[in-house]
mmCIF file of C-alpha atoms and ligand atoms in Angstrom:
data_model
loop_
_atom_site.group_PDB
_atom_site.id
_atom_site.type_symbol
_atom_site.label_atom_id
_atom_site.label_comp_id
_atom_site.label_asym_id
_atom_site.label_seq_id
_atom_site.Cartn_x
_atom_site.Cartn_y
_atom_site.Cartn_z
ATOM 1 C CA MET A 1 0.170 -0.095 -0.049
ATOM 2 C CA GLY A 2 2.897 2.520 0.919
ATOM 3 C CA SER A 3 4.662 1.802 -2.124
ATOM 4 C CA LEU A 4 1.542 2.528 -4.297
ATOM 5 C CA ILE A 5 1.205 5.764 -2.269
ATOM 6 C CA LYS A 6 4.698 6.654 -3.028
ATOM 7 C CA ASN A 7 4.514 5.858 -6.774
ATOM 8 C CA GLU A 8 1.103 7.825 -6.995
ATOM 9 C CA CYS A 9 2.994 10.980 -5.479
ATOM 10 C CA ARG A 10 6.237 10.404 -8.021
ATOM 11 C CA ARG A 11 3.760 10.641 -11.277
ATOM 12 C CA MET A 12 1.955 13.484 -9.465
ATOM 13 C CA MET A 13 5.483 15.391 -8.935
ATOM 14 C CA THR A 14 6.593 14.388 -12.856
ATOM 15 C CA ARG A 15 3.559 15.788 -13.903
ATOM 16 C CA SER A 16 3.439 18.911 -12.179
ATOM 17 C CA ARG A 17 7.114 19.134 -12.994
ATOM 18 C CA LYS A 18 6.057 18.663 -17.088
ATOM 19 C CA ARG A 19 3.481 21.205 -16.534
ATOM 20 C CA LYS A 20 6.200 24.104 -15.288
ATOM 21 C CA ARG A 21 8.265 22.910 -17.913
ATOM 22 C CA GLN A 22 5.868 23.243 -20.638
ATOM 23 C CA GLU A 23 4.693 26.643 -19.025
ATOM 24 C CA ASP A 24 8.134 27.864 -19.349
ATOM 25 C CA PHE A 25 8.516 26.759 -23.134
ATOM 26 C CA LEU A 26 5.102 28.625 -23.632
ATOM 27 C CA THR A 27 6.774 31.706 -22.953
ATOM 28 C CA HIS A 28 9.151 31.403 -25.985
ATOM 29 C CA CYS A 29 6.030 30.760 -28.047
ATOM 30 C CA HIS A 30 3.767 33.169 -30.263
ATOM 31 C CA GLU A 31 0.623 31.966 -28.157
ATOM 32 C CA LYS A 32 0.844 31.040 -24.708
ATOM 33 C CA ARG A 33 -1.318 27.863 -24.873
ATOM 34 C CA ILE A 34 -0.887 24.680 -26.602
ATOM 35 C CA LEU A 35 -2.945 24.901 -29.978
ATOM 36 C CA THR A 36 -4.578 22.365 -32.398
ATOM 37 C CA PHE A 37 -3.003 21.998 -35.779
ATOM 38 C CA GLN A 38 -6.335 23.398 -37.121
ATOM 39 C CA GLU A 39 -5.386 26.284 -34.854
ATOM 40 C CA CYS A 40 -1.885 26.854 -36.052
ATOM 41 C CA ILE A 41 -2.181 26.024 -39.904
ATOM 42 C CA PRO A 42 -5.967 27.745 -40.828
ATOM 43 C CA GLU A 43 -7.669 25.517 -43.415
ATOM 44 C CA THR A 44 -6.977 27.391 -46.357
ATOM 45 C CA MET A 45 -2.982 27.727 -45.523
ATOM 46 C CA MET A 46 -3.320 23.956 -45.026
ATOM 47 C CA GLU A 47 -4.843 23.281 -48.055
ATOM 48 C CA ARG A 48 -1.647 24.488 -49.974
ATOM 49 C CA CYS A 49 0.635 23.009 -47.778
ATOM 50 C CA VAL A 50 3.510 21.039 -50.071
ATOM 51 C CA LYS A 51 6.386 19.119 -48.486
ATOM 52 C CA ILE A 52 9.769 20.477 -49.386
ATOM 53 C CA GLY A 53 12.236 18.988 -47.037
ATOM 54 C CA GLU A 54 12.930 16.442 -44.182
ATOM 55 C CA GLY A 55 15.844 16.174 -41.365
ATOM 56 C CA VAL A 56 16.120 13.829 -38.820
ATOM 57 C CA PHE A 57 14.156 15.501 -36.375
ATOM 58 C CA GLY A 58 11.395 17.308 -38.470
ATOM 59 C CA GLU A 59 9.469 17.812 -41.494
ATOM 60 C CA VAL A 60 9.423 20.793 -43.456
ATOM 61 C CA PHE A 61 6.517 22.638 -45.670
ATOM 62 C CA ARG A 62 5.928 25.341 -47.949
ATOM 63 C CA THR A 63 2.568 27.295 -48.102
ATOM 64 C CA ARG A 64 0.801 30.349 -48.812
ATOM 65 C CA ARG A 65 -0.680 32.687 -46.157
ATOM 66 C CA ASP A 66 -3.945 34.435 -46.926
ATOM 67 C CA ASP A 67 -1.964 37.909 -47.243
ATOM 68 C CA GLY A 68 -0.069 35.938 -50.630
ATOM 69 C CA SER A 69 3.307 35.586 -48.690
ATOM 70 C CA SER A 70 5.025 32.140 -49.344
ATOM 71 C CA VAL A 71 5.976 30.637 -45.760
ATOM 72 C CA VAL A 72 7.505 27.738 -44.638
ATOM 73 C CA LEU A 73 6.624 25.339 -41.686
ATOM 74 C CA LYS A 74 9.211 23.096 -39.895
ATOM 75 C CA ILE A 75 7.423 20.811 -37.801
ATOM 76 C CA ILE A 76 9.023 18.782 -34.790
ATOM 77 C CA PRO A 77 7.916 16.158 -32.155
ATOM 78 C CA ILE A 78 8.985 16.975 -28.777
ATOM 79 C CA GLU A 79 8.791 15.407 -25.237
ATOM 80 C CA GLY A 80 7.372 12.153 -26.403
ATOM 81 C CA ASP A 81 8.850 8.830 -24.896
ATOM 82 C CA PHE A 82 9.194 6.476 -28.156
ATOM 83 C CA PRO A 83 11.820 7.519 -30.580
ATOM 84 C CA VAL A 84 11.613 8.986 -33.851
ATOM 85 C CA ASN A 85 14.124 7.835 -36.564
ATOM 86 C CA ASP A 86 15.964 5.865 -33.992
ATOM 87 C CA GLN A 87 16.390 9.070 -31.840
ATOM 88 C CA PRO A 88 14.792 10.100 -28.537
ATOM 89 C CA GLN A 89 12.845 12.977 -29.245
ATOM 90 C CA LYS A 90 13.958 16.227 -28.222
ATOM 91 C CA THR A 91 12.952 17.877 -24.844
ATOM 92 C CA PHE A 92 11.368 21.380 -24.516
ATOM 93 C CA GLU A 93 15.287 22.343 -22.768
ATOM 94 C CA GLU A 94 17.060 20.709 -25.959
ATOM 95 C CA ILE A 95 14.863 22.449 -28.317
ATOM 96 C CA LEU A 96 14.969 25.849 -26.661
ATOM 97 C CA PRO A 97 18.215 26.945 -27.897
ATOM 98 C CA GLU A 98 17.383 26.789 -31.642
ATOM 99 C CA ILE A 99 14.254 28.619 -31.124
ATOM 100 C CA VAL A 100 15.996 31.631 -29.506
ATOM 101 C CA ILE A 101 18.813 31.410 -31.622
ATOM 102 C CA SER A 102 16.710 31.683 -34.526
ATOM 103 C CA ARG A 103 14.781 34.385 -33.078
ATOM 104 C CA GLU A 104 18.372 36.496 -32.225
ATOM 105 C CA LEU A 105 19.342 36.136 -35.734
ATOM 106 C CA SER A 106 16.192 37.085 -37.299
ATOM 107 C CA GLU A 107 16.046 40.136 -35.331
ATOM 108 C CA LEU A 108 19.506 41.157 -36.371
ATOM 109 C CA LYS A 109 17.356 42.764 -39.910
ATOM 110 C CA ASP A 110 16.111 45.640 -37.795
ATOM 111 C CA ASN A 111 19.008 46.058 -34.921
ATOM 112 C CA GLN A 112 19.919 49.629 -34.297
ATOM 113 C CA THR A 113 23.549 48.965 -32.384
ATOM 114 C CA GLY A 114 25.598 48.834 -35.304
ATOM 115 C CA ASN A 115 25.192 45.357 -35.991
ATOM 116 C CA GLN A 116 22.780 44.570 -38.446
ATOM 117 C CA THR A 117 21.760 42.122 -41.480
ATOM 118 C CA GLY A 118 19.322 40.645 -43.215
ATOM 119 C CA GLY A 119 21.122 37.389 -44.222
ATOM 120 C CA PHE A 120 19.407 35.252 -41.939
ATOM 121 C CA ILE A 121 16.045 33.728 -42.715
ATOM 122 C CA HIS A 122 13.183 35.801 -40.815
ATOM 123 C CA LEU A 123 11.055 33.639 -38.077
ATOM 124 C CA HIS A 124 7.289 34.512 -38.281
ATOM 125 C CA ARG A 125 6.327 32.607 -34.993
ATOM 126 C CA VAL A 126 6.945 29.731 -32.830
ATOM 127 C CA CYS A 127 3.844 27.396 -31.776
ATOM 128 C CA LEU A 128 3.311 24.448 -29.471
ATOM 129 C CA VAL A 129 1.133 22.069 -30.831
ATOM 130 C CA GLN A 130 -0.612 19.001 -30.157
ATOM 131 C CA GLY A 131 -2.884 16.400 -31.673
ATOM 132 C CA ALA A 132 -2.459 13.541 -34.586
ATOM 133 C CA TRP A 133 -0.955 14.587 -37.912
ATOM 134 C CA PRO A 134 -3.697 16.112 -40.045
ATOM 135 C CA ASP A 135 -4.619 14.068 -43.117
ATOM 136 C CA HIS A 136 -3.617 16.773 -45.581
ATOM 137 C CA LEU A 137 0.032 17.035 -44.260
ATOM 138 C CA LEU A 138 -0.267 12.990 -44.206
ATOM 139 C CA ALA A 139 -1.125 13.093 -47.881
ATOM 140 C CA MET A 140 1.834 15.360 -48.673
ATOM 141 C CA TRP A 141 3.946 13.059 -46.834
ATOM 142 C CA ASP A 142 3.112 10.239 -48.853
ATOM 143 C CA GLN A 143 3.233 12.234 -52.116
ATOM 144 C CA TRP A 144 7.068 13.222 -51.317
ATOM 145 C CA HIS A 145 7.921 9.583 -50.145
ATOM 146 C CA GLN A 146 6.759 8.412 -53.707
ATOM 147 C CA GLU A 147 8.057 10.762 -55.850
ATOM 148 C CA LYS A 148 11.446 10.966 -54.083
ATOM 149 C CA ALA A 149 14.648 9.007 -55.216
ATOM 150 C CA GLY A 150 14.849 6.623 -52.529
ATOM 151 C CA GLY A 151 11.606 7.444 -50.416
ATOM 152 C CA SER A 152 11.746 9.226 -47.264
ATOM 153 C CA GLU A 153 14.063 8.602 -44.539
ATOM 154 C CA ASN A 154 11.817 9.334 -42.108
ATOM 155 C CA ASP A 155 9.029 7.309 -39.910
ATOM 156 C CA LYS A 156 5.547 8.277 -41.301
ATOM 157 C CA PRO A 157 4.177 10.647 -38.911
ATOM 158 C CA ASP A 158 0.866 8.710 -38.702
ATOM 159 C CA MET A 159 2.378 6.829 -36.114
ATOM 160 C CA PHE A 160 2.308 9.635 -33.314
ATOM 161 C CA PRO A 161 -0.470 9.348 -30.701
ATOM 162 C CA ARG A 162 -3.146 12.200 -30.340
ATOM 163 C CA SER A 163 -1.028 13.317 -27.084
ATOM 164 C CA GLN A 164 1.937 13.934 -29.002
ATOM 165 C CA LEU A 165 3.152 17.656 -28.662
ATOM 166 C CA PHE A 166 5.119 19.062 -31.783
ATOM 167 C CA VAL A 167 6.654 22.673 -32.322
ATOM 168 C CA VAL A 168 6.106 24.517 -35.397
ATOM 169 C CA LEU A 169 8.040 27.169 -36.811
ATOM 170 C CA GLU A 170 7.128 29.484 -39.134
ATOM 171 C CA SER A 171 9.459 31.505 -41.385
ATOM 172 C CA GLU A 172 9.727 33.262 -44.612
ATOM 173 C CA ASP A 173 10.262 31.461 -47.778
ATOM 174 C CA GLY A 174 14.084 31.763 -48.454
ATOM 175 C CA GLY A 175 13.966 29.894 -51.733
ATOM 176 C CA CYS A 176 16.269 27.196 -53.191
ATOM 177 C CA ASP A 177 19.064 25.834 -51.107
ATOM 178 C CA LEU A 178 22.071 26.222 -52.665
ATOM 179 C CA GLU A 179 23.124 22.687 -53.537
ATOM 180 C CA HIS A 180 20.183 22.665 -55.756
ATOM 181 C CA TYR A 181 20.585 26.287 -57.058
ATOM 182 C CA GLN A 182 21.053 26.477 -60.589
ATOM 183 C CA PHE A 183 23.845 29.394 -60.966
ATOM 184 C CA TYR A 184 24.513 31.296 -64.393
ATOM 185 C CA SER A 185 28.047 32.121 -63.251
ATOM 186 C CA LEU A 186 30.830 31.767 -60.321
ATOM 187 C CA ARG A 187 30.253 35.664 -60.139
ATOM 188 C CA GLU A 188 27.147 35.256 -58.993
ATOM 189 C CA ALA A 189 28.225 32.262 -56.901
ATOM 190 C CA LYS A 190 30.714 35.002 -55.278
ATOM 191 C CA ALA A 191 27.853 37.428 -54.596
ATOM 192 C CA VAL A 192 26.409 34.742 -52.565
ATOM 193 C CA LEU A 193 29.358 33.749 -50.758
ATOM 194 C CA HIS A 194 29.945 37.435 -50.085
ATOM 195 C CA GLN A 195 26.578 37.853 -48.460
ATOM 196 C CA ILE A 196 27.010 34.810 -46.431
ATOM 197 C CA THR A 197 30.405 35.916 -44.983
ATOM 198 C CA ILE A 198 29.141 39.406 -44.166
ATOM 199 C CA ALA A 199 26.103 37.953 -42.598
ATOM 200 C CA LEU A 200 28.330 35.606 -40.390
ATOM 201 C CA ALA A 201 30.709 38.293 -39.537
ATOM 202 C CA VAL A 202 27.573 40.361 -38.028
ATOM 203 C CA ALA A 203 26.397 37.686 -36.115
ATOM 204 C CA GLU A 204 29.713 36.706 -34.899
ATOM 205 C CA ALA A 205 30.180 40.604 -33.627
ATOM 206 C CA ALA A 206 26.714 40.841 -32.044
ATOM 207 C CA LEU A 207 26.256 37.414 -30.487
ATOM 208 C CA GLN A 208 29.128 35.242 -30.667
ATOM 209 C CA PHE A 209 27.436 33.153 -33.195
ATOM 210 C CA GLU A 210 28.769 29.997 -34.860
ATOM 211 C CA HIS A 211 26.357 28.519 -37.223
ATOM 212 C CA ARG A 212 28.515 24.644 -36.804
ATOM 213 C CA ASP A 213 26.180 23.161 -39.227
ATOM 214 C CA LEU A 214 26.594 25.297 -42.630
ATOM 215 C CA HIS A 215 26.393 22.511 -44.961
ATOM 216 C CA TRP A 216 24.910 24.091 -48.314
ATOM 217 C CA GLY A 217 21.209 22.486 -47.725
ATOM 218 C CA ASN A 218 21.656 25.315 -45.132
ATOM 219 C CA VAL A 219 22.054 28.221 -46.959
ATOM 220 C CA LEU A 220 19.175 29.744 -49.413
ATOM 221 C CA VAL A 221 18.994 31.613 -52.713
ATOM 222 C CA ARG A 222 16.192 33.548 -54.076
ATOM 223 C CA LYS A 223 16.242 36.086 -56.878
ATOM 224 C CA VAL A 224 15.257 39.550 -56.268
ATOM 225 C CA GLY A 225 15.081 42.951 -57.962
ATOM 226 C CA GLU A 226 17.800 44.598 -55.826
ATOM 227 C CA GLN A 227 21.418 44.487 -57.225
ATOM 228 C CA SER A 228 22.444 45.350 -53.930
ATOM 229 C CA SER A 229 21.884 44.679 -49.924
ATOM 230 C CA THR A 230 23.108 46.976 -47.142
ATOM 231 C CA HIS A 231 24.203 45.350 -43.740
ATOM 232 C CA HIS A 232 26.089 47.297 -40.999
ATOM 233 C CA LEU A 233 29.251 45.708 -38.960
ATOM 234 C CA ALA A 234 30.682 47.218 -35.941
ATOM 235 C CA GLY A 235 29.150 50.518 -36.510
ATOM 236 C CA GLU A 236 29.989 50.525 -40.467
ATOM 237 C CA GLU A 237 27.920 50.468 -43.197
ATOM 238 C CA VAL A 238 28.668 47.384 -45.395
ATOM 239 C CA CYS A 239 27.118 47.610 -49.082
ATOM 240 C CA VAL A 240 27.352 44.345 -51.139
ATOM 241 C CA ASP A 241 26.692 43.266 -54.614
ATOM 242 C CA THR A 242 24.079 40.866 -54.989
ATOM 243 C CA ARG A 243 23.555 40.431 -58.442
ATOM 244 C CA GLY A 244 20.095 39.935 -57.882
ATOM 245 C CA LEU A 245 20.313 37.017 -55.698
ATOM 246 C CA ASP A 246 18.937 37.356 -51.664
ATOM 247 C CA VAL A 247 21.072 35.063 -49.251
ATOM 248 C CA ASN A 248 19.283 33.329 -46.046
ATOM 249 C CA ILE A 249 21.197 31.014 -43.687
ATOM 250 C CA ILE A 250 18.876 28.771 -42.275
ATOM 251 C CA ASP A 251 18.922 25.734 -39.455
ATOM 252 C CA PHE A 252 20.134 26.537 -36.172
ATOM 253 C CA THR A 253 20.082 23.118 -34.419
ATOM 254 C CA LEU A 254 23.568 22.882 -33.759
ATOM 255 C CA SER A 255 24.633 26.791 -33.428
ATOM 256 C CA ARG A 256 26.100 28.692 -30.567
ATOM 257 C CA ILE A 257 25.316 32.345 -29.573
ATOM 258 C CA HIS A 258 26.320 34.170 -26.327
ATOM 259 C CA LYS A 259 22.963 35.691 -24.671
ATOM 260 C CA ASP A 260 22.592 37.674 -21.241
ATOM 261 C CA GLY A 261 25.799 36.344 -20.115
ATOM 262 C CA GLN A 262 25.093 33.063 -20.912
ATOM 263 C CA PRO A 263 26.404 30.754 -24.000
ATOM 264 C CA LEU A 264 23.362 28.885 -25.669
ATOM 265 C CA TYR A 265 24.716 25.673 -27.643
ATOM 266 C CA CYS A 266 24.097 22.245 -28.580
ATOM 267 C CA ASP A 267 26.902 19.951 -26.831
ATOM 268 C CA LEU A 268 27.544 18.050 -29.659
ATOM 269 C CA SER A 269 30.256 15.976 -27.715
ATOM 270 C CA ALA A 270 27.154 13.867 -26.592
ATOM 271 C CA ASN A 271 26.718 13.101 -30.422
ATOM 272 C CA PRO A 272 29.745 11.136 -31.633
ATOM 273 C CA THR A 273 28.336 9.432 -34.431
ATOM 274 C CA LEU A 274 28.300 13.274 -36.296
ATOM 275 C CA PHE A 275 32.023 12.928 -36.144
ATOM 276 C CA GLU A 276 32.177 9.834 -38.108
ATOM 277 C CA GLY A 277 30.861 10.827 -41.256
ATOM 278 C CA LYS A 278 32.322 9.727 -44.610
ATOM 279 C CA GLY A 279 32.309 10.472 -48.515
ATOM 280 C CA ASP A 280 31.836 14.407 -48.307
ATOM 281 C CA TYR A 281 33.944 17.310 -47.380
ATOM 282 C CA GLN A 282 31.030 18.269 -44.994
ATOM 283 C CA PHE A 283 31.999 15.264 -42.601
ATOM 284 C CA ASP A 284 35.688 16.681 -42.354
ATOM 285 C CA ILE A 285 34.709 19.803 -41.068
ATOM 286 C CA TYR A 286 32.855 18.538 -37.885
ATOM 287 C CA ARG A 287 36.069 16.632 -37.034
ATOM 288 C CA GLU A 288 37.933 19.927 -37.932
ATOM 289 C CA MET A 289 35.617 22.026 -35.658
ATOM 290 C CA LYS A 290 36.232 19.519 -32.777
ATOM 291 C CA LYS A 291 39.618 19.731 -33.438
ATOM 292 C CA GLU A 292 39.589 23.696 -33.223
ATOM 293 C CA ASN A 293 37.596 23.747 -29.774
ATOM 294 C CA ARG A 294 38.716 20.020 -28.221
ATOM 295 C CA ASP A 295 35.268 19.145 -27.982
ATOM 296 C CA ASN A 296 34.092 21.643 -25.827
ATOM 297 C CA TRP A 297 31.431 23.136 -27.433
ATOM 298 C CA LYS A 298 30.260 25.814 -24.644
ATOM 299 C CA GLN A 299 33.141 28.003 -25.813
ATOM 300 C CA HIS A 300 33.453 30.616 -28.751
ATOM 301 C CA HIS A 301 35.319 29.807 -31.633
ATOM 302 C CA PRO A 302 34.686 31.858 -34.629
ATOM 303 C CA TYR A 303 37.153 29.827 -36.708
ATOM 304 C CA THR A 304 34.245 27.223 -37.054
ATOM 305 C CA ASN A 305 32.601 29.560 -39.293
ATOM 306 C CA VAL A 306 35.951 30.278 -41.321
ATOM 307 C CA LEU A 307 36.258 26.329 -41.766
ATOM 308 C CA TRP A 308 32.468 26.512 -42.900
ATOM 309 C CA LEU A 309 33.263 29.033 -45.484
ATOM 310 C CA HIS A 310 36.323 27.191 -46.948
ATOM 311 C CA TYR A 311 33.640 24.380 -47.618
ATOM 312 C CA LEU A 312 31.621 26.503 -48.849
ATOM 313 C CA ALA A 313 33.674 28.338 -51.143
ATOM 314 C CA ASP A 314 35.210 24.714 -52.598
ATOM 315 C CA LYS A 315 31.497 23.357 -53.242
ATOM 316 C CA LEU A 316 30.634 26.858 -55.005
ATOM 317 C CA LEU A 317 34.147 26.317 -57.214
ATOM 318 C CA HIS A 318 33.012 22.870 -58.193
ATOM 319 C CA LYS A 319 29.465 23.367 -59.117
ATOM 320 C CA LYS A 320 28.152 23.452 -62.707
ATOM 321 C CA TYR A 321 28.050 26.815 -64.695
ATOM 322 C CA ARG A 322 26.328 28.238 -68.169
ATOM 323 C CA GLY A 323 28.232 31.423 -68.494
ATOM 324 C CA GLN A 324 31.550 31.969 -70.737
ATOM 325 C CA LYS A 325 34.337 29.832 -70.164
ATOM 326 C CA LYS A 326 37.064 32.614 -70.573
ATOM 327 C CA ILE A 327 35.477 34.490 -67.773
ATOM 328 C CA HIS A 328 34.612 31.302 -65.785
ATOM 329 C CA ARG A 329 38.374 30.354 -65.808
ATOM 330 C CA GLN A 330 39.220 33.819 -64.208
ATOM 331 C CA TRP A 331 37.091 33.401 -61.513
ATOM 332 C CA GLN A 332 37.953 29.767 -60.551
ATOM 333 C CA GLN A 333 41.317 31.126 -60.150
ATOM 334 C CA LYS A 334 40.010 34.219 -57.624
ATOM 335 C CA PHE A 335 38.020 30.861 -55.920
ATOM 336 C CA ARG A 336 41.101 29.058 -55.772
ATOM 337 C CA THR A 337 43.401 32.122 -54.129
ATOM 338 C CA PHE A 338 40.442 32.281 -51.585
ATOM 339 C CA LEU A 339 40.551 28.831 -50.809
ATOM 340 C CA LYS A 340 44.232 29.222 -50.069
ATOM 341 C CA GLN A 341 44.166 32.256 -47.946
ATOM 342 C CA VAL A 342 40.815 31.925 -45.990
ATOM 343 C CA LEU A 343 42.144 29.143 -43.503
ATOM 344 C CA ALA A 344 44.844 31.839 -42.126
ATOM 345 C CA CYS A 345 42.309 33.742 -40.872
ATOM 346 C CA ARG A 346 40.855 33.282 -37.129
ATOM 347 C CA THR A 347 37.556 35.193 -37.605
ATOM 348 C CA VAL A 348 35.266 35.869 -40.274
ATOM 349 C CA ALA A 349 35.558 39.820 -39.400
ATOM 350 C CA GLN A 350 39.304 38.799 -40.680
ATOM 351 C CA VAL A 351 38.199 37.111 -44.103
ATOM 352 C CA LEU A 352 36.362 40.292 -45.032
ATOM 353 C CA GLU A 353 39.651 42.415 -44.126
ATOM 354 C CA ASP A 354 42.287 39.761 -45.659
ATOM 355 C CA CYS A 355 40.333 38.055 -48.470
ATOM 356 C CA GLN A 356 40.580 39.875 -51.913
ATOM 357 C CA LEU A 357 37.735 38.104 -53.565
ATOM 358 C CA PHE A 358 35.242 39.961 -52.123
ATOM 359 C CA GLU A 359 36.854 43.227 -53.946
ATOM 360 C CA GLU A 360 36.782 41.840 -57.245
ATOM 361 C CA LYS A 361 34.194 43.209 -59.520
HETATM 362 N N1 LIG B 1 12.653 28.903 -44.719
HETATM 363 C C1 LIG B 1 12.984 28.260 -45.524
HETATM 364 N N2 LIG B 1 12.471 28.420 -46.987
HETATM 365 C C2 LIG B 1 12.709 27.637 -48.163
HETATM 366 N N3 LIG B 1 13.153 26.331 -47.687
HETATM 367 C C3 LIG B 1 13.571 26.019 -46.235
HETATM 368 C C4 LIG B 1 13.283 26.945 -45.460
HETATM 369 N N4 LIG B 1 13.525 26.139 -44.293
HETATM 370 C C5 LIG B 1 13.709 24.986 -44.560
HETATM 371 N N5 LIG B 1 13.877 24.791 -45.744
HETATM 372 C C6 LIG B 1 14.247 23.530 -46.920
HETATM 373 O O1 LIG B 1 14.049 22.374 -45.842
HETATM 374 C C7 LIG B 1 15.179 21.703 -45.737
HETATM 375 C C8 LIG B 1 15.263 21.267 -44.202
HETATM 376 O O2 LIG B 1 15.220 22.448 -43.144
HETATM 377 P P1 LIG B 1 16.081 22.445 -42.350
HETATM 378 O O3 LIG B 1 17.419 22.536 -42.540
HETATM 379 O O4 LIG B 1 15.401 23.788 -41.315
HETATM 380 O O5 LIG B 1 15.723 21.159 -41.239
HETATM 381 P P2 LIG B 1 16.635 19.991 -40.921
HETATM 382 O O6 LIG B 1 17.952 19.893 -41.945
HETATM 383 O O7 LIG B 1 15.509 19.005 -41.046
HETATM 384 O O8 LIG B 1 17.146 20.354 -39.545
HETATM 385 P P3 LIG B 1 17.869 19.579 -38.579
HETATM 386 O O9 LIG B 1 19.221 19.620 -38.765
HETATM 387 O O10 LIG B 1 17.087 20.237 -37.232
HETATM 388 O O11 LIG B 1 17.069 17.974 -38.603
HETATM 389 C C9 LIG B 1 16.250 22.871 -45.939
HETATM 390 O O12 LIG B 1 17.416 22.048 -46.698
HETATM 391 C C10 LIG B 1 15.430 23.318 -47.041
HETATM 392 O O13 LIG B 1 15.693 22.822 -48.574
HETATM 393 MG MG1 LIG B 2 19.027 21.256 -42.441
#
């Protein structure tokens, strides 16, 4: 009898602790209560959802709001007991850094304190949702599964119980990722690399930011009318020639910032398989980062951003381009020089100062 009472007390304490953690989490959400899928994604917006991507932790959909703007929804299951794609679900505390970091970077767009950039995706809202996956999203999941070579790598989300919680992140539609974007010339690619570099330098200065997972699926490119963009770095205005391409950096699952005297980060030392990948330069970068910080992910090492710039320049150099061969060869040479110079820089600010590539017209 005594142990039954003890067990019931323990269950009640666990429940009340979870309620408290949930309330804390909701303070970071747009609406301070749990929503249904229907409340979070109104009918007309739901009907227009199409799956565009997936990761180990979530599913990504593109849709249109009633005001006509295109937006992207990232849906991530959290706090559940059973694993998803062989991984334990994230807890409130584990997902919070990604949310806070996304918001801080998004807000750099309007920052008035001398470090300002629109190079990070704009986050519209974050919601906590509970319920079974809506039929339309399941149908879109099936469609992606059938159309994509090899199918989806994720478990089908119809296996979640009605009690499952999800975090929904709604952001602006940043366009196409760098891997799949068809450039005309390496000169256009230089304009993209320049925008990535300035965005990283601004975030380094404002927030001690390190992305830590800046592979070419996490950089988005979209055609725009404007031929230049303006940023502010340490109080100085910096104008970048964009060649009509707007760049947005996404996916801050592994990122780090410093905010209110505290580092916010994902402890990658708890994820040893991240450092075992083979077959692409991307996987060497995780090992190089670990060599740099000696597996201490709390500390700020801006050099990790420099390592990702080297990776991105290498990827861009080896992409296919349609432009004139002679001009292409000249730009290839400039990219090769950049690849030789960049790793000697310790910060992205230094890359901007020391590498000639961004001076080239
Ligand atoms: N705001 C956006 N605009 C356009 N496309 C996006 C946007 N956000 C995500 N995508 C697309 O969805 C893909 C997956 O999104 P994202 O990188 O955020 O998640 P992920 O890789 O699943 O993250 P995680 O590393 O947390 O598992 C991206 O590579 C991109 O193609
Ligand atoms: Mg990603």
